[in-house]
Short mmCIF file of C-alpha atoms in Angstrom, two decimals:
data_model
loop_
_atom_site.label_atom_id
_atom_site.label_comp_id
_atom_site.label_asym_id
_atom_site.label_seq_id
_atom_site.Cartn_x
_atom_site.Cartn_y
_atom_site.Cartn_z
CA UNK A 602 2.51 -24.79 8.38
CA UNK A 603 1.30 -22.48 5.62
CA UNK A 604 2.98 -20.69 2.74
CA UNK A 605 3.25 -17.06 1.74
CA UNK A 606 4.83 -15.03 -1.04
CA UNK A 607 7.12 -12.39 0.43
CA UNK A 608 8.66 -9.42 -1.36
CA UNK A 609 11.64 -8.49 0.81
CA UNK A 610 12.42 -5.45 -1.29
CA UNK A 611 12.51 -4.36 -4.93
CA UNK A 612 13.27 -7.38 -7.12
CA UNK A 613 13.39 -9.82 -4.20
CA UNK A 614 10.50 -12.31 -4.20
CA UNK A 615 10.36 -15.71 -2.52
CA UNK A 616 7.83 -18.28 -1.30
CA UNK A 617 8.34 -19.05 2.38
CA UNK A 618 6.82 -21.17 5.11
CA UNK A 619 4.51 -19.05 7.23
CA UNK A 620 3.67 -19.67 10.86
CA UNK A 621 -0.09 -19.56 11.52
CA UNK A 622 -1.16 -16.39 13.31
CA UNK A 623 -3.80 -16.31 16.01
CA UNK A 624 -6.53 -13.72 15.32
CA UNK A 625 -6.61 -10.86 17.78
CA UNK A 626 -9.64 -9.09 19.20
CA UNK A 627 -12.09 -8.32 16.38
CA UNK A 628 -10.06 -10.26 13.83
CA UNK A 629 -10.63 -13.43 11.80
CA UNK A 630 -8.46 -15.80 9.83
CA UNK A 631 -9.52 -16.46 6.25
CA UNK A 632 -8.42 -19.45 4.21
CA UNK A 633 -7.60 -17.84 0.88
CA UNK A 634 -9.32 -19.42 -2.12
CA UNK A 635 -8.09 -17.11 -4.89
CA UNK A 636 -6.00 -13.94 -5.02
CA UNK A 637 -5.57 -11.51 -7.89
CA UNK A 638 -2.59 -9.71 -9.40
CA UNK A 639 -2.70 -6.12 -10.61
CA UNK A 640 -0.36 -3.38 -11.73
CA UNK A 641 0.24 -2.11 -8.21
CA UNK A 642 1.66 -5.53 -7.26
CA UNK A 643 4.15 -5.18 -10.12
CA UNK A 644 5.08 -1.77 -8.70
CA UNK A 645 5.80 -3.36 -5.32
CA UNK A 646 8.19 -5.88 -6.88
CA UNK A 647 9.80 -3.29 -9.15
CA UNK A 648 10.18 -0.75 -6.35
CA UNK A 649 8.27 1.93 -8.24
CA UNK A 650 5.30 2.26 -5.89
CA UNK A 651 5.22 5.80 -4.43
CA UNK A 652 6.99 6.33 -1.12
CA UNK A 653 4.70 5.78 1.84
CA UNK A 654 2.42 3.37 -0.03
CA UNK A 655 4.40 0.18 0.64
CA UNK A 656 6.35 -1.20 3.59
CA UNK A 657 8.91 -3.94 2.97
CA UNK A 658 9.03 -6.83 3.59
CA UNK A 659 5.43 -7.44 2.58
CA UNK A 660 3.13 -10.27 1.56
CA UNK A 661 1.23 -8.83 -1.44
CA UNK A 662 -2.40 -9.54 -2.24
CA UNK A 663 -5.16 -6.95 -1.88
CA UNK A 664 -7.58 -8.74 -4.25
CA UNK A 665 -8.84 -11.99 -2.79
CA UNK A 666 -11.69 -14.29 -1.79
CA UNK A 667 -11.85 -17.00 0.82
CA UNK A 668 -13.61 -18.66 3.73
CA UNK A 669 -13.50 -17.69 7.42
CA UNK A 670 -11.84 -20.53 9.34
CA UNK A 671 -11.00 -18.97 12.72
CA UNK A 672 -12.49 -16.24 14.90
CA UNK A 673 -10.78 -13.94 17.34
CA UNK A 674 -12.40 -12.64 20.55
CA UNK A 675 -15.23 -10.19 20.00
CA UNK A 676 -16.21 -11.36 16.51
CA UNK A 677 -19.60 -12.55 15.28
CA UNK A 678 -19.73 -16.36 15.63
CA UNK A 679 -21.96 -16.53 12.54
CA UNK A 680 -18.95 -15.57 10.40
CA UNK A 681 -17.31 -18.96 10.86
CA UNK A 682 -17.39 -20.91 7.59
CA UNK A 683 -18.75 -17.99 5.55
CA UNK A 684 -17.41 -17.16 2.07
CA UNK A 685 -16.08 -13.60 2.16
CA UNK A 686 -14.16 -10.82 0.49
CA UNK A 687 -12.70 -7.86 2.34
CA UNK A 688 -11.81 -4.21 2.11
CA UNK A 689 -8.12 -3.40 1.98
CA UNK A 690 -7.90 0.03 3.59
CA UNK A 691 -7.33 -0.29 7.35
CA UNK A 692 -9.24 2.91 8.09
CA UNK A 693 -9.50 4.27 11.62
CA UNK A 694 -13.29 4.58 11.61
CA UNK A 695 -13.11 7.68 13.82
CA UNK A 696 -11.91 10.63 11.74
CA UNK A 697 -14.24 13.02 9.90
CA UNK A 698 -13.64 11.30 6.54
CA UNK A 699 -14.44 7.85 7.93
CA UNK A 700 -17.56 9.08 9.70
CA UNK A 701 -18.95 10.56 6.50
CA UNK A 702 -18.25 7.30 4.67
CA UNK A 703 -15.08 8.28 2.79
CA UNK A 704 -13.06 5.45 4.30
CA UNK A 705 -10.37 5.57 1.59
CA UNK A 706 -9.63 9.18 2.60
CA UNK A 707 -8.97 8.27 6.23
CA UNK A 708 -6.86 10.88 8.06
CA UNK A 709 -4.75 8.20 9.74
CA UNK A 710 -1.46 7.03 8.23
CA UNK A 711 -1.94 4.96 5.06
CA UNK A 712 -2.39 1.30 5.93
CA UNK A 713 -3.62 -1.32 3.42
CA UNK A 714 -3.70 -5.09 3.13
CA UNK A 715 -1.04 -6.29 0.71
CA UNK A 716 1.04 -3.12 0.87
CA UNK A 717 1.72 -2.26 4.51
CA UNK A 718 -0.06 -5.25 6.08
CA UNK A 719 0.30 -8.93 5.07
CA UNK A 720 -1.90 -9.72 2.08
CA UNK A 721 -3.53 -12.72 0.46
CA UNK A 722 -0.69 -14.20 -1.57
CA UNK A 723 -0.71 -16.83 1.14
CA UNK A 724 -2.67 -19.81 2.38
CA UNK A 725 -4.25 -17.74 5.13
CA UNK A 726 -5.01 -14.08 5.80
CA UNK A 727 -5.61 -12.41 9.16
CA UNK A 728 -7.91 -9.38 8.85
CA UNK A 729 -10.26 -7.23 10.97
CA UNK A 730 -13.76 -8.70 10.79
CA UNK A 731 -15.26 -5.22 10.31
CA UNK A 732 -13.73 -5.12 6.81
CA UNK A 733 -15.41 -8.31 5.60
CA UNK A 734 -18.31 -8.57 3.14
CA UNK A 735 -20.16 -11.88 3.32
CA UNK A 736 -21.05 -13.57 0.03
CA UNK A 737 -23.89 -15.98 -0.75
CA UNK A 738 -23.11 -19.53 0.36
CA UNK A 739 -22.95 -20.72 -3.26
CA UNK A 740 -20.78 -17.84 -4.49
CA UNK A 741 -18.12 -18.50 -7.12
CA UNK A 742 -14.99 -17.64 -5.13
CA UNK A 743 -12.85 -17.64 -8.26
CA UNK A 744 -14.93 -14.82 -9.72
CA UNK A 745 -15.24 -13.12 -6.33
CA UNK A 746 -11.49 -12.56 -6.22
CA UNK A 747 -12.12 -9.66 -8.63
CA UNK A 748 -14.53 -7.87 -6.32
CA UNK A 749 -11.80 -5.51 -5.11
CA UNK A 750 -11.23 -3.93 -8.54
CA UNK A 751 -14.99 -4.20 -9.11
CA UNK A 752 -15.55 -2.19 -5.93
CA UNK A 753 -13.25 0.54 -7.26
CA UNK A 754 -15.35 0.67 -10.42
CA UNK A 755 -18.51 0.56 -8.32
CA UNK A 756 -17.26 3.78 -6.73
CA UNK A 757 -17.04 5.23 -10.25
CA UNK A 758 -20.52 3.96 -11.12
CA UNK A 759 -21.97 5.54 -7.98
CA UNK A 760 -20.33 8.85 -8.87
CA UNK A 761 -21.57 8.63 -12.45
CA UNK A 762 -25.16 8.08 -11.26
CA UNK A 763 -26.32 6.90 -14.69
CA UNK A 764 -30.07 6.87 -15.24
CA UNK A 765 -31.85 4.75 -17.86
CA UNK A 766 -31.63 6.14 -21.37
CA UNK A 767 -28.38 8.11 -21.02
CA UNK A 768 -25.47 7.78 -23.44
CA UNK A 769 -22.43 6.41 -21.64
CA UNK A 770 -18.83 5.70 -22.68
CA UNK A 771 -15.99 3.88 -20.93
CA UNK A 772 -12.42 4.63 -21.92
CA UNK A 773 -10.35 1.50 -21.38
CA UNK A 774 -11.05 -2.11 -22.30
CA UNK A 775 -8.90 -3.71 -19.61
CA UNK A 776 -10.06 -5.32 -16.39
CA UNK A 777 -11.16 -2.08 -14.75
CA UNK A 778 -12.88 -0.73 -17.85
CA UNK A 779 -14.85 -3.91 -18.46
CA UNK A 780 -15.86 -4.23 -14.81
CA UNK A 781 -17.11 -0.64 -15.07
CA UNK A 782 -18.94 -1.59 -18.26
CA UNK A 783 -20.81 -4.40 -16.51
CA UNK A 784 -21.78 -2.17 -13.59
CA UNK A 785 -22.92 0.68 -15.86
CA UNK A 786 -24.87 -1.70 -18.09
CA UNK A 787 -27.03 -2.56 -15.08
CA UNK A 788 -28.25 1.07 -15.07
CA UNK A 789 -29.97 0.72 -18.45
CA UNK A 790 -28.10 3.22 -20.65
CA UNK A 791 -29.36 3.75 -24.20
CA UNK A 792 -25.78 3.46 -25.47
CA UNK A 793 -22.68 2.05 -23.80
CA UNK A 794 -19.49 2.50 -25.82
CA UNK A 795 -16.11 1.04 -24.89
CA UNK A 796 -13.06 2.83 -26.26
CA UNK A 797 -9.78 0.91 -26.52
CA UNK A 798 -6.98 0.64 -29.11
CA UNK A 799 -7.05 -3.18 -29.00
CA UNK A 800 -9.71 -4.36 -31.47
CA UNK A 801 -9.37 -7.87 -30.01
CA UNK A 802 -11.18 -6.64 -26.88
CA UNK A 803 -14.42 -5.90 -28.77
CA UNK A 804 -16.11 -9.32 -28.31
CA UNK A 805 -15.37 -9.33 -24.58
CA UNK A 806 -16.67 -5.78 -24.25
CA UNK A 807 -19.89 -6.90 -25.91
CA UNK A 808 -20.17 -9.80 -23.45
CA UNK A 809 -19.82 -7.27 -20.63
CA UNK A 810 -22.79 -5.24 -21.89
CA UNK A 811 -21.24 -2.76 -24.31
CA UNK A 812 -23.42 -1.76 -27.26
CA UNK A 813 -20.46 -0.45 -29.25
CA UNK A 814 -16.66 -0.49 -29.44
CA UNK A 815 -14.15 1.77 -31.17
CA UNK A 816 -10.53 2.91 -31.15
CA UNK A 817 -9.59 6.18 -29.42
CA UNK A 818 -9.14 7.94 -32.75
CA UNK A 819 -12.67 7.10 -33.85
CA UNK A 820 -14.44 7.96 -30.61
CA UNK A 821 -17.47 10.26 -31.03
CA UNK A 822 -18.65 12.90 -28.59
CA UNK A 823 -21.85 14.05 -26.95
CA UNK A 824 -22.04 11.48 -24.15
CA UNK A 825 -23.92 12.20 -20.96
CA UNK A 826 -21.34 10.29 -18.91
CA UNK A 827 -17.76 9.21 -19.65
CA UNK A 828 -15.82 6.98 -17.26
CA UNK A 829 -12.06 6.99 -17.75
CA UNK A 830 -10.56 3.63 -16.70
CA UNK A 831 -7.43 3.37 -18.83
CA UNK A 832 -4.87 5.42 -16.92
CA UNK A 833 -2.99 6.17 -20.13
CA UNK A 834 -1.55 9.51 -21.23
CA UNK A 835 -4.26 11.75 -22.64
CA UNK A 836 -7.25 9.64 -21.61
CA UNK A 837 -8.45 12.14 -19.02
CA UNK A 838 -8.48 14.91 -21.59
CA UNK A 839 -10.22 12.64 -24.09
CA UNK A 840 -12.91 11.83 -21.52
CA UNK A 841 -13.77 15.51 -21.20
CA UNK A 842 -13.81 15.99 -24.97
CA UNK A 843 -16.20 13.07 -25.42
CA UNK A 844 -18.68 14.44 -22.88
CA UNK A 845 -21.54 16.72 -23.86
CA UNK A 846 -21.56 20.21 -22.36
CA UNK A 847 -22.87 19.95 -18.83
CA UNK A 848 -22.24 16.20 -18.71
CA UNK A 849 -20.35 14.12 -16.15
CA UNK A 850 -16.83 12.68 -16.21
CA UNK A 851 -15.39 10.16 -13.75
CA UNK A 852 -11.60 9.80 -13.70
CA UNK A 853 -10.17 6.62 -12.17
CA UNK A 854 -6.80 6.06 -13.87
CA UNK A 855 -3.32 7.36 -13.16
CA UNK A 856 -0.96 7.81 -16.09
CA UNK A 857 2.66 7.16 -15.19
CA UNK A 858 3.71 10.05 -17.42
CA UNK A 859 1.06 12.49 -18.63
CA UNK A 860 1.66 13.99 -22.07
CA UNK A 861 -1.72 15.70 -22.52
CA UNK A 862 -2.72 17.24 -19.20
CA UNK A 863 -6.20 18.62 -18.62
CA UNK A 864 -6.26 22.41 -18.76
CA UNK A 865 -8.70 24.42 -16.61
CA UNK A 866 -10.07 25.98 -19.80
CA UNK A 867 -11.06 22.52 -21.05
CA UNK A 868 -13.25 22.06 -18.00
CA UNK A 869 -14.71 25.55 -17.85
CA UNK A 870 -15.73 25.74 -21.50
CA UNK A 871 -17.18 22.22 -21.44
CA UNK A 872 -19.03 22.95 -18.18
CA UNK A 873 -18.62 19.29 -17.21
CA UNK A 874 -18.73 17.97 -13.68
CA UNK A 875 -15.61 15.93 -12.95
CA UNK A 876 -15.47 13.25 -10.28
CA UNK A 877 -12.43 11.25 -9.22
CA UNK A 878 -12.06 7.85 -7.57
CA UNK A 879 -9.35 6.84 -5.11
CA UNK A 880 -9.94 3.26 -4.08
CA UNK A 881 -13.26 1.87 -2.92
CA UNK A 882 -15.09 3.13 0.17
CA UNK A 883 -17.38 0.76 2.05
CA UNK A 884 -20.49 1.85 0.16
CA UNK A 885 -18.82 0.93 -3.14
CA UNK A 886 -17.93 -2.51 -1.79
CA UNK A 887 -21.54 -3.00 -0.77
CA UNK A 888 -22.69 -2.00 -4.26
CA UNK A 889 -20.24 -4.38 -5.97
CA UNK A 890 -21.07 -7.34 -3.70
CA UNK A 891 -24.83 -6.84 -4.11
CA UNK A 892 -24.51 -6.56 -7.90
CA UNK A 893 -22.39 -9.74 -7.94
CA UNK A 894 -24.86 -11.60 -5.70
CA UNK A 895 -27.74 -10.53 -7.95
CA UNK A 896 -26.00 -12.00 -11.02
CA UNK A 897 -25.55 -8.62 -12.74
CA UNK A 898 -21.76 -8.67 -12.39
CA UNK A 899 -19.70 -11.59 -13.72
CA UNK A 900 -15.98 -10.93 -13.13
CA UNK A 901 -15.12 -14.46 -14.27
CA UNK A 902 -15.42 -13.28 -17.88
CA UNK A 903 -12.17 -11.36 -17.44
CA UNK A 904 -9.99 -14.15 -16.00
CA UNK A 905 -7.47 -15.52 -18.50
CA UNK A 906 -4.70 -17.14 -16.43
CA UNK A 907 -4.33 -19.05 -13.17
CA UNK A 908 -1.12 -19.98 -11.35
CA UNK A 909 -0.26 -21.84 -8.15
CA UNK A 910 1.16 -19.74 -5.35
CA UNK A 911 4.68 -20.98 -6.06
CA UNK A 912 4.56 -19.42 -9.54
CA UNK A 913 3.77 -15.89 -8.36
CA UNK A 914 6.87 -14.40 -9.97
CA UNK A 915 6.07 -16.01 -13.33
CA UNK A 916 2.50 -14.71 -13.05
CA UNK A 917 3.81 -11.19 -12.46
CA UNK A 918 6.10 -11.46 -15.46
CA UNK A 919 3.16 -12.40 -17.68
CA UNK A 920 1.62 -8.97 -17.08
CA UNK A 921 4.80 -7.32 -18.34
CA UNK A 922 4.33 -8.62 -21.89
CA UNK A 923 1.58 -6.81 -23.84
CA UNK A 924 1.62 -9.51 -26.51
CA UNK A 925 0.52 -12.11 -23.95
CA UNK A 926 -3.08 -10.80 -24.13
CA UNK A 927 -3.38 -11.43 -20.42
CA UNK A 928 -6.59 -10.35 -18.79
CA UNK A 929 -6.99 -10.97 -15.09
CA UNK A 930 -4.35 -13.27 -13.59
CA UNK A 931 -5.13 -15.21 -10.41
CA UNK A 932 -3.11 -17.14 -7.87
CA UNK A 933 -4.66 -20.24 -6.34
CA UNK A 934 -3.16 -21.16 -2.97
#
């Protein structure tokens, strides 16, 4: 008998005994090693996640790593015993968006592990085998639990298409911003600036490959590429202002309440190309996993707290206190 964290509805979280589920055709069962917590999980508990993007009751957990322990009919027998991570979006694989590789823009009804399907805040996870990405046999599964947010930032890095010698800036020194920093550093920029109001993040940013760090008020301009990964009011507009004319901007964050919206005139006069990221398509997952396997991405640098599964509610509360200086928080079933 396993365990799972269940959110029955807003404000209602409990740890329950979970009956083991047999994998169906094309599915596997993964023994969860580590699972991550992010802001969207807090939204699920608080009841503030947008309508249509959660279905209660739900077992959260879209960031995870583990080992395949059971195979359903029609799956590759070589998967058994493999360390893996997995994509969250349960895309249809048949619509025009899926066929061109934009799996996060699938035309089917939204369906994602940890939000509408049972997630990895549990001892075991049942998931379609087609969504798995196999890791090296000696992979650090604790670090690999961050490959889901890393894949989202890999999508940003692929859009940014940095070439060696360019000047690059990342707005945001949190988990997403510093994962983006590591991925962008692998492209060989001449300058890689991290912008964040928390001066305490500077040493960690340096460890992630940043060549400079500054507060938003001191941020210079003229960058070839700016990746916005803060999701705070005004950061999208700041990203455009920091970019040279004709440069590239990648927006990944969502501000809960925008106080400085981007005006069309800002974009036209700057002549910048703006890209946006919504989740991580399969190609971004592949990029993140390969970078991790090559030793160019070390998500473990960002982990600050670990909790047993039974303390999931306390782990969520930790993220609600800015003074806690929490980086990435993991659950360890």
